[in-house]
Coordinates of C-alpha atoms and ligand atoms in Angstrom, one line a residue:
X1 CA -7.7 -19.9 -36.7
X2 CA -8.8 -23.4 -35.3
X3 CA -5.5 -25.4 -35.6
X4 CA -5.8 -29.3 -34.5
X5 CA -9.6 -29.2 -35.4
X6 CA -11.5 -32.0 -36.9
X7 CA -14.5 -31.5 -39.1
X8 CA -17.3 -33.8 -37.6
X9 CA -20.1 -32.6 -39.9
X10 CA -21.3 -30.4 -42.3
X11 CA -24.6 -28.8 -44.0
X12 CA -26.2 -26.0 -45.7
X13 CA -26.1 -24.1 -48.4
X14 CA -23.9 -21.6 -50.6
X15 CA -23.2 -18.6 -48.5
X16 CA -24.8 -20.2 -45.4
X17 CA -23.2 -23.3 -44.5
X18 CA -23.2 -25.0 -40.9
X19 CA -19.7 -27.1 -40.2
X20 CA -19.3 -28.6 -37.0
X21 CA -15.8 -28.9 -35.5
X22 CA -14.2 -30.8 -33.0
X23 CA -10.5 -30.3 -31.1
X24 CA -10.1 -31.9 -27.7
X25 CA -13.2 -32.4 -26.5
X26 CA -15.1 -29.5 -27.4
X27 CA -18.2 -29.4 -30.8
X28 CA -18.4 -26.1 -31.9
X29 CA -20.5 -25.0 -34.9
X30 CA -19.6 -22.5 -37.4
X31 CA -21.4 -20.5 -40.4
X32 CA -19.5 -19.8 -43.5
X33 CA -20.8 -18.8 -47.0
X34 CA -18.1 -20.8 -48.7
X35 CA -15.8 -23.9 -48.1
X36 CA -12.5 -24.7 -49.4
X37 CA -11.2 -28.6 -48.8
X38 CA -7.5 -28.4 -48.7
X39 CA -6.3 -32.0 -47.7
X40 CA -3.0 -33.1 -48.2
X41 CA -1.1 -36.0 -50.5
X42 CA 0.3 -38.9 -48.4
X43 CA 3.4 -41.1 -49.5
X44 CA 3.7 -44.6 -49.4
X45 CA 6.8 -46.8 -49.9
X46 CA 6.6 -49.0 -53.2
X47 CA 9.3 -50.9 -52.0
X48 CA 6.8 -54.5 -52.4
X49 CA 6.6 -53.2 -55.9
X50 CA 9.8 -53.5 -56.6
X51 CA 10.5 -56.9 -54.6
X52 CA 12.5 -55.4 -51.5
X53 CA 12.1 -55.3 -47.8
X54 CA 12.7 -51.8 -46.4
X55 CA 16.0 -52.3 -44.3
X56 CA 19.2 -50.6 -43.3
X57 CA 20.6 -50.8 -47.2
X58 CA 16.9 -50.4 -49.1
X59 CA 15.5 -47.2 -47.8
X60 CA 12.3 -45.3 -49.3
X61 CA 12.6 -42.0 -50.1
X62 CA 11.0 -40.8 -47.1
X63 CA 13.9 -42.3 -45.1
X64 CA 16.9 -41.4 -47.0
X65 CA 15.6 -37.3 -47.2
X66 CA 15.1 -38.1 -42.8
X67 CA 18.7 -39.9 -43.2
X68 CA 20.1 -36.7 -45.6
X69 CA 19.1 -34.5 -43.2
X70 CA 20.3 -35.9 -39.5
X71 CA 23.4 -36.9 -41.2
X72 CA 24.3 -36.3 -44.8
X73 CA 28.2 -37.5 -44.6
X74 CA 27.1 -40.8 -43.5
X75 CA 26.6 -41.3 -47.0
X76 CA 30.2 -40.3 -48.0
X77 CA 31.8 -43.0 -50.7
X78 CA 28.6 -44.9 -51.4
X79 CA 27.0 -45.9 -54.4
X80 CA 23.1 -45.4 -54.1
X81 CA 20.8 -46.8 -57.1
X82 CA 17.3 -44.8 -57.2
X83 CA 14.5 -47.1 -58.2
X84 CA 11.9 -45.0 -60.2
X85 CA 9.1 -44.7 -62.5
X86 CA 9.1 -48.7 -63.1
X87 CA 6.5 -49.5 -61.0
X88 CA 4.4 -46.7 -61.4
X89 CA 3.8 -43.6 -64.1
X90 CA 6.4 -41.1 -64.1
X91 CA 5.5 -38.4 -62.0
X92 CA 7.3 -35.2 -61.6
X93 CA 6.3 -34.6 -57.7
X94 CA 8.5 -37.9 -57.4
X95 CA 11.0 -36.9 -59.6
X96 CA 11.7 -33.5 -57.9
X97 CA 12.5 -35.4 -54.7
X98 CA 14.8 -37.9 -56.3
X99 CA 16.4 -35.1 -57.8
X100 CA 16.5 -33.1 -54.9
X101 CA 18.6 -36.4 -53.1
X102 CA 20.6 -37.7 -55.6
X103 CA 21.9 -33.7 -55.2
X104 CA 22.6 -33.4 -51.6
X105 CA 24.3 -36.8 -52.4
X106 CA 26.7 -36.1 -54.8
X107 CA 27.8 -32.9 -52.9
X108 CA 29.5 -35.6 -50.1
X109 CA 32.5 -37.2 -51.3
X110 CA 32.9 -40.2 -53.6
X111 CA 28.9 -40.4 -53.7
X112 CA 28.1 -42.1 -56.9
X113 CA 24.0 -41.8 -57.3
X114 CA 22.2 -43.8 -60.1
X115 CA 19.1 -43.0 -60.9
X116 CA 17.3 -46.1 -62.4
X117 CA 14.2 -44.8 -64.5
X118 CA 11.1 -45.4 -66.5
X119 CA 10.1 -42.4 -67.5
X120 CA 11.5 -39.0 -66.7
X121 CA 8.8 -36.4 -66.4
X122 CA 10.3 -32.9 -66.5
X123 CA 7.2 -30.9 -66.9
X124 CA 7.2 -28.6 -63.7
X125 CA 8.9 -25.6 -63.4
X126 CA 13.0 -25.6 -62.5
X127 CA 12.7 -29.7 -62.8
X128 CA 15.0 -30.0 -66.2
X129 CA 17.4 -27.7 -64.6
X130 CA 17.5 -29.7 -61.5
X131 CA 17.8 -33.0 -64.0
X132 CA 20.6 -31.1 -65.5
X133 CA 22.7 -30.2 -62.3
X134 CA 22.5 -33.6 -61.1
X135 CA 23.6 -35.3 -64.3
X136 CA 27.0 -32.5 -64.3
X137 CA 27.5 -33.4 -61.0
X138 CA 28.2 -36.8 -61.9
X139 CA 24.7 -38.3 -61.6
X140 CA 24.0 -41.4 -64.1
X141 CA 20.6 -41.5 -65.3
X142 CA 20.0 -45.4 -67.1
X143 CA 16.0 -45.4 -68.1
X144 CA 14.7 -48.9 -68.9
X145 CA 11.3 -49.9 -70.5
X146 CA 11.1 -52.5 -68.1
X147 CA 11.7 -53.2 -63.9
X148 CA 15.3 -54.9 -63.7
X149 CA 15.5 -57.9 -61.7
X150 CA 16.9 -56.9 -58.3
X151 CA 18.3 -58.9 -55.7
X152 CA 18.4 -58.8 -51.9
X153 CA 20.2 -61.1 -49.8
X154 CA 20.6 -59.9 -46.3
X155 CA 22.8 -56.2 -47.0
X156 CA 24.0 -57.7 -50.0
X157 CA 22.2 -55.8 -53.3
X158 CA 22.6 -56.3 -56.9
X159 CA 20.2 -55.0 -59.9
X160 CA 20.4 -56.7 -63.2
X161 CA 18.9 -55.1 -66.5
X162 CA 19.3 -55.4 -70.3
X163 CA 21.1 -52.4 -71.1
X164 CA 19.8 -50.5 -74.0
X165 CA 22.9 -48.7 -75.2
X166 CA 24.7 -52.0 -74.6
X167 CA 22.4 -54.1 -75.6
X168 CA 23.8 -56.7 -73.1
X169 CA 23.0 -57.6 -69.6
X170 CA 24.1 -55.1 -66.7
X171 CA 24.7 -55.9 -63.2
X172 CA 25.1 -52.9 -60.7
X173 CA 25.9 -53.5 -57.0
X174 CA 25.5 -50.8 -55.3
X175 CA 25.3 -49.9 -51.2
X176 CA 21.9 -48.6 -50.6
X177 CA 18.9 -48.7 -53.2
X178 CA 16.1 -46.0 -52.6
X179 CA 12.8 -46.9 -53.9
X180 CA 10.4 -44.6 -54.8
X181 CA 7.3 -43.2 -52.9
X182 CA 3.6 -43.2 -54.7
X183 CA 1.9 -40.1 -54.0
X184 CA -1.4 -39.8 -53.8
X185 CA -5.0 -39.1 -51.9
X186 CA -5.6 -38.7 -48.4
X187 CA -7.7 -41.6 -47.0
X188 CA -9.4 -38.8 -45.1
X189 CA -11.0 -37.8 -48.1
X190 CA -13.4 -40.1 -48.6
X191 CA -15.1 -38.8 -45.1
X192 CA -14.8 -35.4 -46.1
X193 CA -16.4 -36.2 -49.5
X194 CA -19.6 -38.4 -47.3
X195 CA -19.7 -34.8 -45.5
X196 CA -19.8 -32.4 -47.8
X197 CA -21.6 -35.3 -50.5
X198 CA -19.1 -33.8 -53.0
X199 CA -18.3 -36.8 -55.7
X200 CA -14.8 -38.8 -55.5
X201 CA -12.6 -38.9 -58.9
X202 CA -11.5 -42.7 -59.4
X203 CA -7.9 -42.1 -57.5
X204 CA -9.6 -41.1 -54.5
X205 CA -9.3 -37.4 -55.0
X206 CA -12.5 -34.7 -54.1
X207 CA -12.7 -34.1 -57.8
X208 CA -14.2 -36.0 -60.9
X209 CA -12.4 -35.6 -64.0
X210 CA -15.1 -33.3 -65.8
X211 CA -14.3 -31.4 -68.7
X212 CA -17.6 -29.0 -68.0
X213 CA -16.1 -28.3 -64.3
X214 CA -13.6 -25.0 -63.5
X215 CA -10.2 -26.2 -61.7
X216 CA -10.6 -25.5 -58.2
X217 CA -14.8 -26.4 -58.8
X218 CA -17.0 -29.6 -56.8
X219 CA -19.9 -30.8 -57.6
X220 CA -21.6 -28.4 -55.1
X221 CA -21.6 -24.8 -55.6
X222 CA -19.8 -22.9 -53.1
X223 CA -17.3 -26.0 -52.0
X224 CA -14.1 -25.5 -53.8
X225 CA -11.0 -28.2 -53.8
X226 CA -7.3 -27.2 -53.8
X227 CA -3.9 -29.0 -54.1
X228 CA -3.6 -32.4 -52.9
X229 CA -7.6 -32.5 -52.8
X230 CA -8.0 -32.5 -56.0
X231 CA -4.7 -34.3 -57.8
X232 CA -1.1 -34.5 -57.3
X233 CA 0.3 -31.2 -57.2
X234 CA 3.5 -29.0 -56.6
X235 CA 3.4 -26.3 -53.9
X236 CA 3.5 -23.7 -56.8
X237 CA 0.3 -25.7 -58.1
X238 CA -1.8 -25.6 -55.1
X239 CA -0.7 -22.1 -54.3
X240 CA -2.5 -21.0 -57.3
X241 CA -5.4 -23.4 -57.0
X242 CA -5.8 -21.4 -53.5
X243 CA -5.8 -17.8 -55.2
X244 CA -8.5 -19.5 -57.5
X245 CA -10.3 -20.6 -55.0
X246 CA -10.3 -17.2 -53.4
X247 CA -11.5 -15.6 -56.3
X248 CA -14.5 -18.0 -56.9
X249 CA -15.4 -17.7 -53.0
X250 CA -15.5 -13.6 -53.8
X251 CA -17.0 -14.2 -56.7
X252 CA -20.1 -16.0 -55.4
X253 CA -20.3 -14.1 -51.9
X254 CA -19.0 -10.8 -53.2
X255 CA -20.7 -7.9 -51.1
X256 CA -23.5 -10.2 -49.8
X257 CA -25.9 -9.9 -52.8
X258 CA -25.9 -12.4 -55.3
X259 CA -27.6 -12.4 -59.0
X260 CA -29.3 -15.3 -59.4
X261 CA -30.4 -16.8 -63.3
X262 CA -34.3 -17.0 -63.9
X263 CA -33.6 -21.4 -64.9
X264 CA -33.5 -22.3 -61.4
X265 CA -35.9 -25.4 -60.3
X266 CA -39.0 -24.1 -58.1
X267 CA -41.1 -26.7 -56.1
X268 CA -44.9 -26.1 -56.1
X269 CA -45.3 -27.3 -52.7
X270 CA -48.8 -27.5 -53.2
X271 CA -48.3 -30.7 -55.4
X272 CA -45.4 -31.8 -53.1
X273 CA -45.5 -35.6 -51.6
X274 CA -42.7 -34.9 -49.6
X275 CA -41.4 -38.2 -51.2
X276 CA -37.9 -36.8 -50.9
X277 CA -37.0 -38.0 -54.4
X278 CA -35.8 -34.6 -55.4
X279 CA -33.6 -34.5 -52.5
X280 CA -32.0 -37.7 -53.3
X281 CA -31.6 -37.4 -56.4
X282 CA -30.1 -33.7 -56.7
X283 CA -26.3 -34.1 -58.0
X284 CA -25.6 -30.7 -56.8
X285 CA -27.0 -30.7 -53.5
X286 CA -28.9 -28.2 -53.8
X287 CA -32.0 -29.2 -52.0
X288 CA -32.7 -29.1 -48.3
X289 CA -35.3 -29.6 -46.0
X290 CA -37.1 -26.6 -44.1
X291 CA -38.3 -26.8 -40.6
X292 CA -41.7 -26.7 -41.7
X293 CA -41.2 -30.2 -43.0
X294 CA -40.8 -29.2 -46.8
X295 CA -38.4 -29.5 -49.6
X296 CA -36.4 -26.2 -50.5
X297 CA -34.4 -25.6 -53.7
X298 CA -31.7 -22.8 -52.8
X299 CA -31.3 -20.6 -56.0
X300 CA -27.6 -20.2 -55.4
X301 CA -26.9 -24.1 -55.4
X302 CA -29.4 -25.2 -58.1
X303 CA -27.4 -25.5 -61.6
X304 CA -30.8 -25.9 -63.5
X305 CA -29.9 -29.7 -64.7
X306 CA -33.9 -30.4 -64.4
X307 CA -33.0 -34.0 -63.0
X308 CA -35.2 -33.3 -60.0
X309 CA -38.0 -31.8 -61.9
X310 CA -38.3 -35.5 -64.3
X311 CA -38.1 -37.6 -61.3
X312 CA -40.4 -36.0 -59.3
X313 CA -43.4 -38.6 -59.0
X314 CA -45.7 -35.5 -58.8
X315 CA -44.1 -32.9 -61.4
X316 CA -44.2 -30.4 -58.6
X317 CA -41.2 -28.8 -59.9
X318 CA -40.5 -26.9 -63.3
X319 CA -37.5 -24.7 -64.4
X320 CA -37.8 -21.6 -66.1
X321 CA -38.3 -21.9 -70.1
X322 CA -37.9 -25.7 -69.7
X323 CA -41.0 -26.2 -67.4
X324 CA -43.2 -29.0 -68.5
X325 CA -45.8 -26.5 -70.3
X326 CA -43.6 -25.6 -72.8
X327 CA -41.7 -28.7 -72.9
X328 CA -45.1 -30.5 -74.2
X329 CA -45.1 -27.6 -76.6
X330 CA -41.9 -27.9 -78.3
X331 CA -42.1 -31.5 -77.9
X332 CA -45.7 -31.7 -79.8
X333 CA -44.5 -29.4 -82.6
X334 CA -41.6 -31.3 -83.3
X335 CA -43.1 -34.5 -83.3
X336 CA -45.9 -33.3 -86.2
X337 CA -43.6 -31.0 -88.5
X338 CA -43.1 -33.5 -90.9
X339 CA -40.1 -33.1 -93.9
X340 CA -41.0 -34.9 -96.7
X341 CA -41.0 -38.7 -96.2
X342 CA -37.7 -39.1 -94.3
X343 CA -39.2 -40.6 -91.1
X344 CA -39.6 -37.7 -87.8
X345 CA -37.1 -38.6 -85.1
X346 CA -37.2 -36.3 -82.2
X347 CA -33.4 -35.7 -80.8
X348 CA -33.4 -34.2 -77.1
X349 CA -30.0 -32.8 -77.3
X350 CA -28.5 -31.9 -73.9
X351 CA -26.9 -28.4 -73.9
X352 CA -23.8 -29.1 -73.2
X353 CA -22.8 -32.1 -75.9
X354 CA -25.5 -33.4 -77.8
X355 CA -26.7 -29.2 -79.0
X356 CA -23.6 -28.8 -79.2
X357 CA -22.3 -31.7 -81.6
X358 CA -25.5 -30.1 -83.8
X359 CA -24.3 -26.7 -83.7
X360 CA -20.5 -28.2 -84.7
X361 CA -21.9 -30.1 -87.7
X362 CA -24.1 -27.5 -88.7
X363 CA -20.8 -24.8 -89.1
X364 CA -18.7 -27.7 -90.8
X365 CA -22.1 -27.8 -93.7
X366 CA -22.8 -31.1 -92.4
X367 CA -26.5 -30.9 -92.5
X368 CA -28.5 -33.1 -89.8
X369 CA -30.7 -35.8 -91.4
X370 CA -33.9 -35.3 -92.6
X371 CA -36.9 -35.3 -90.5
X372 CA -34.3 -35.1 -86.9
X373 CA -35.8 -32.3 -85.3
X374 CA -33.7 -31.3 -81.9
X375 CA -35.1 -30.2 -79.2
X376 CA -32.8 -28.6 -76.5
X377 CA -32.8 -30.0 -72.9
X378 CA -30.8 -28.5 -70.0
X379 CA -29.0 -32.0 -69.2
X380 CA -30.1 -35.5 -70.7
X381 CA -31.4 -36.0 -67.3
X382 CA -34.5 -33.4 -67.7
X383 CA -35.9 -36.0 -70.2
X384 CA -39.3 -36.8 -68.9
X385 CA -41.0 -39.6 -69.8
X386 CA -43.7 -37.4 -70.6
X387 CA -42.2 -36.1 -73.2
X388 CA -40.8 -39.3 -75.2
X389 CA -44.3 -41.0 -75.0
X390 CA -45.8 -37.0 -76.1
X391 CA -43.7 -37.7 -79.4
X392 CA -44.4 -41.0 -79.8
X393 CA -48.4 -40.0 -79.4
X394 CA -48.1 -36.8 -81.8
X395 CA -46.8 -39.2 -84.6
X396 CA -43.1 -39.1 -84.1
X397 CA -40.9 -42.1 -85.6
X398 CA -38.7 -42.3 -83.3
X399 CA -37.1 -40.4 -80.1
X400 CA -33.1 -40.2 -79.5
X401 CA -31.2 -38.6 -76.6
X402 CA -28.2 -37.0 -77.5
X403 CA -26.5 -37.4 -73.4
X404 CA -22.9 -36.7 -72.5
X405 CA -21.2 -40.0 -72.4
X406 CA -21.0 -41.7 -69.3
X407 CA -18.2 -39.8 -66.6
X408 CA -19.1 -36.9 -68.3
X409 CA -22.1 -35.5 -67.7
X410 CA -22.3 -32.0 -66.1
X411 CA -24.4 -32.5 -63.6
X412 CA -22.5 -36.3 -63.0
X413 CA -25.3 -38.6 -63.4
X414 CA -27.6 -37.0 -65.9
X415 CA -27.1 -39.2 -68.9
X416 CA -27.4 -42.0 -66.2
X417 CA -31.1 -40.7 -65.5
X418 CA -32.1 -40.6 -68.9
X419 CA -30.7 -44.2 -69.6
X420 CA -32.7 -45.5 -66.6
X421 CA -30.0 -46.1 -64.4
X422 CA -30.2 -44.0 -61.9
X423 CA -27.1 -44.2 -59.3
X424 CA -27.1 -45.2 -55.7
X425 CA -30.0 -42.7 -53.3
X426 CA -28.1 -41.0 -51.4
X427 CA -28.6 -41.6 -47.7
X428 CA -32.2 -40.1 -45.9
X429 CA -33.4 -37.9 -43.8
X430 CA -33.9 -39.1 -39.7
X431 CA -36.8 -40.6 -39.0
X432 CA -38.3 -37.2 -37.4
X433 CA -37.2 -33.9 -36.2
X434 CA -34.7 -31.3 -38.3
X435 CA -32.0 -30.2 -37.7
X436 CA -33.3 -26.7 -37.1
X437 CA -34.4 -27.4 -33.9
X438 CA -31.6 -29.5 -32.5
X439 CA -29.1 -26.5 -33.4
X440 CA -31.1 -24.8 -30.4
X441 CA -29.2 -26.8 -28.0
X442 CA -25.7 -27.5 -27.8
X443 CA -24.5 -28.6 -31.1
X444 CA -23.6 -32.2 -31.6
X445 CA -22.0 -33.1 -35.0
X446 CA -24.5 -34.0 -37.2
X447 CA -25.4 -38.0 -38.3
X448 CA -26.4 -36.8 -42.2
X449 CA -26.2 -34.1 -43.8
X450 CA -27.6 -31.1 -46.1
X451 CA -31.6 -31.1 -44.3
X452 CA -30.9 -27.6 -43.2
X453 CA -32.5 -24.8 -43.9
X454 CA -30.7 -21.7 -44.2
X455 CA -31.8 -18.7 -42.2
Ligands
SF4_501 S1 -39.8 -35.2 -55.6 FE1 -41.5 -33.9 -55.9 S2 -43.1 -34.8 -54.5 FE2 -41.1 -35.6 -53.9 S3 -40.4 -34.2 -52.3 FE3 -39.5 -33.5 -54.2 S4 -41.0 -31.9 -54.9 FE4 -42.0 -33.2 -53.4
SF4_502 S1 -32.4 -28.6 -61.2 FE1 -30.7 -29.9 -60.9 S2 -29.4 -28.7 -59.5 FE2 -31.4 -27.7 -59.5 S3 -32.4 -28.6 -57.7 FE3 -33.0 -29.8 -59.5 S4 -31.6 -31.5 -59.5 FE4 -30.7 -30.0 -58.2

C-alpha cells in the first residue's frame, strides 16, 4: 500500500495500464490491469446562502459536530435552529448529519434543537428511524416552502417565517443557528478525469449520467468509479459500489485470458496517414500509439461504436459485419427496394435507441411507414458520409438518423458525430518520441497521456 501518494500520470490500456505516482519526492511507475478512482466528497459551508457570517453563534455543521465532540455540555440549555434544505435540494447525506446533532444535542439538558427544513429526504437506510428518535426526544421539525428571513446582528439571532400550520408570521430566537454543508465533488477530480480522459458528469463527478452505462462503469473500459467519485453517497453506498467494482475488475482480468467479440475496429495500416484522427476522436480511449510510430486499437478497450472508422480520412479502419463493404451493400439494397409509391427513406437506426424504438413499435402493431427501410448502425456515429450520399445515388428519397439524444449516446458523442458536431480533439501526441522509449529511463510523470503501447 502506497499511502500519501499522488497520481502524477497515467496511460495504457485494459489489463496493462502504466500510472505514475508520486510521495515525497520520489516518481515511481506501476502496471495494473485495472483502475478503480475512489475520490472523496468535500463539504462546504452554505452559510452565504442563507445570509449569515460564520461566527461564534452561526456555526456550519462541520463546526458544531468538532464543537459536539470536544465538548458536548457546552451546549447545555440552548436553543439551536438547524437551517436545511432551503438553499439547496434535500439531500439525505446532509440530513443524516443533522439528525445525528440535533441527537447528541437533545441528550444535554434543556437543549431545545429546531430543525428548519425544505424538504426532508428519508430514503437511506436507518434515516426515518433516526428522524423519529429525534422528533421523541423533543426535536421540532417546522418545513417551509420557502428560506425564512433571518437576522444577524452581532450574537443577536432571530428567524422569521410564515408559519404553515399557523398561517401567521413566526419569529424564533434562538442561541446558535447551524447552517447546512453542500456536499459534493472533489475539485481533484477534474485532474484525475484529464489523466485518465474519463468524461466529467455536469456536478463535477467522474461519471456522466448515462442510462447505457453499469453503476460503478467510465467511459474507458477497465477504469471503474466508486462513492464520492461518482455522486453523493452513504458509506453503505460506496461500500457496495467497491464490491462492484471488484467484480467488474475480475470480471475483465479474470485468470489473465480474456474473450474478446469479433466487432472490434481493426486499422489497415497499410492505408494509414497516421493523421491521428482516430486517436482523437475515440470516446473510449481505446487507441494508442506503438513505438513503431503507428496507431493501435486494443481489442479489450474498443466498444465497436465505429466513430473512428467514419472519421478516418482514409477508411483504414472497418469493424466486423459493419465494415464499409457490407455497409455499401445494405445501404444500396435499401435505397432501391422500392414499396409501392410511398417515397424510400433510408433510417440508420443506432443499436441502442433508434433499432430499438423500431423493435418497440413493431411489438405494440405500430407498423413503420411505408417505404422507411432501417438499416442498423453500431452508434449514430458509424454513419459515413459514404453511405448517406450511396442512398441518395441508388435513388433513395430521403436519409434519417435515428441517434440517441444528445447526453445520451453510448459512446458519449456519437449522435454529436453524426450531426456534424464533433466535440473538442482531445489534446496530441508530442511532437516526437513515445513514450516507449522514455519509460527506459527513470520514469518521469507523463505530460499526456494514453500513446502507449502495451507490452
Ligand atoms: S484516422 Fe485513419 S489515417 Fe488517421 S491515424 Fe487513424 S487509421 Fe490512420
Ligand atoms: S470503434 Fe469506437 S471504441 Fe473502438 S476504437 Fe473506434 S472509436 Fe474507439
Amino acid at each position: 500500500m502506497l499511502a500519501a501518494t499522488r497520481m502524477d500520470g497515467a496511460a495504457g490500456v485494459p489489463g496493462d495500464f502504466r500510472v505514475w505516482l508520486s510521495g515525497n519526492e520520489d516518481i515511481v511507475e506501476k502496471s495494473v490491469g485495472a483502475i478503480v478512482v475512489a475520490s472523496e466528497l468535500v463539504s462546504c459551508p452554505m452559510n452565504d446562502a442563507y445570509g449569515l457570517t460564520l461566527s461564534d453563534t452561526v456555526l456550519s455543521q462541520s463546526q458544531l459536530e468538532a464543537a459536539l465532540k470536544s465538548n458536548p455540555a457546552a451546549f447545555a440549555g440552548k436553543s439551536i435552529a438547524f437551517l436545511m434544505g432551503l438553499a439547496q435540494d434535500g439531500n439525505p447525506l446532509v440530513l443524516e448529519r443533522v439528525l445525528k446533532s440535533v441527537l447528541a444535542l437533545e441528550n444535554q439538558a434543556d437543549t431545545s434543537a429546531y430543525v428548519i427544513a425544505g424538504d426532508l429526504k428519508v430514503a437511506e437506510d436507518g434515516l426515518e428511524r433516526l428522524y423519529l428518535e429525534c422528533r421523541d426526544k423533543g426535536a421540532m421539525y417546522i418545513k417551509l416552502t420557502a428560506q425564512p428571513t433571518v437576522a444577524q446582528e452581532g450574537s443577536a439571532l432571530s428567524i422569521t417565517y410564515d408559519d404553515p400550520v399557523l398561517q401567521r408570521p413566526v419569529e424564533l430566537v434562538p442561541d446558535i443557528i447551524v447552517v447546512e454543508e453542500a456536499i459534493g465533488a472533489d475539485d481533484v477530480n477534474a485532474a484525475l478525469a484529464d489523466m485518465l480522459k474519463i468524461d466529467m458528469g455536469s456536478m463535477g463527478f467522474l461519471q456522466t449520467d448515462n442510462v447505457h452505462r453499469y453503476p460503478v462503469s467510465t467511459n474507458r473500459e477497465g477504469i471503474f468509479v466508486v462513492g464520492g467519485s461518482r455522486r453523493v453517497k452513504k458509506r453503505y453506498g460506496a461500500l457496495m459500489d467497491a464490491e462492484n467494482a471488484a467484480l467488474r475488475v475480475r470480471g475483465l482480468l479474470g485468470d489473465g485470458t480474456i474473450d474478446v467479440p469479433t466487432d472490434k475496429a481493426v486499422i489497415d495500416t497499410g492505408k494509414c496517414t497516421f493523421c491521428l484522427t482516430c486517436y482523437r476522436c475515440c470516446p473510449h480511449g481505446a487507441i494508442y500509439w506503438a513505438a513503431e510510430n503507428k496507431p493501435v486499437i486494443s481489442k479489450v478497450a474498443c466498444q465497436g461504436c465505429g466513430i473512428c472508422a467514419s472519421e478516418c480520412p482514409m477508411d483504414a479502419i472497418q469493424i466486423g459485419d459493419y465494415n464499409d463493404t457490407a455497409m455499401i451493400e445494405t445501404v444500396g439494397q435499401s435505397a432501391t427496394a422500392k414499396t409501392g409509391d410511398a417515397p424510400t427513406i433510408v433510417a440508420f437506426c443506432c443499436q441502442n435507441s433508434g433499432l430499438e424504438a423500431a423493435k418497440m413499435a413493431e411489438s405494440f402493431g405500430m407498423p413503420l411507414p411505408a417505404g422507411l427501410k432501417t438499416v442498423t448502425v453500431p452508434c449514430a456515429g458509424k454513419v459515413d458520409i459514404d453511405y448517406i450520399m450511396h442512398a441518395l445515388a441508388e435513388g433513395a428519397d430521403g436519409v434519417v438518423i435515428m441517434a440517441c439524444h444528445n447526453g445520451n449516446c453510448k459512446s458519449e458523442r456519437g449522435s454529436l458525430y453524426a450531426a456534424g458536431v464533433p466535440p473538442t480533439p482531445r489534446k496530441c501526441w508530442p511532437p516526437s518520441g513515445s513514450r516507449k522509449s522514455a519509460s527506459a529511463s527513470p520514469p518521469q510523470p507523463p505530460t499526456w497521456a494514453l500513446i502507449f503501447p502495451p507490452s
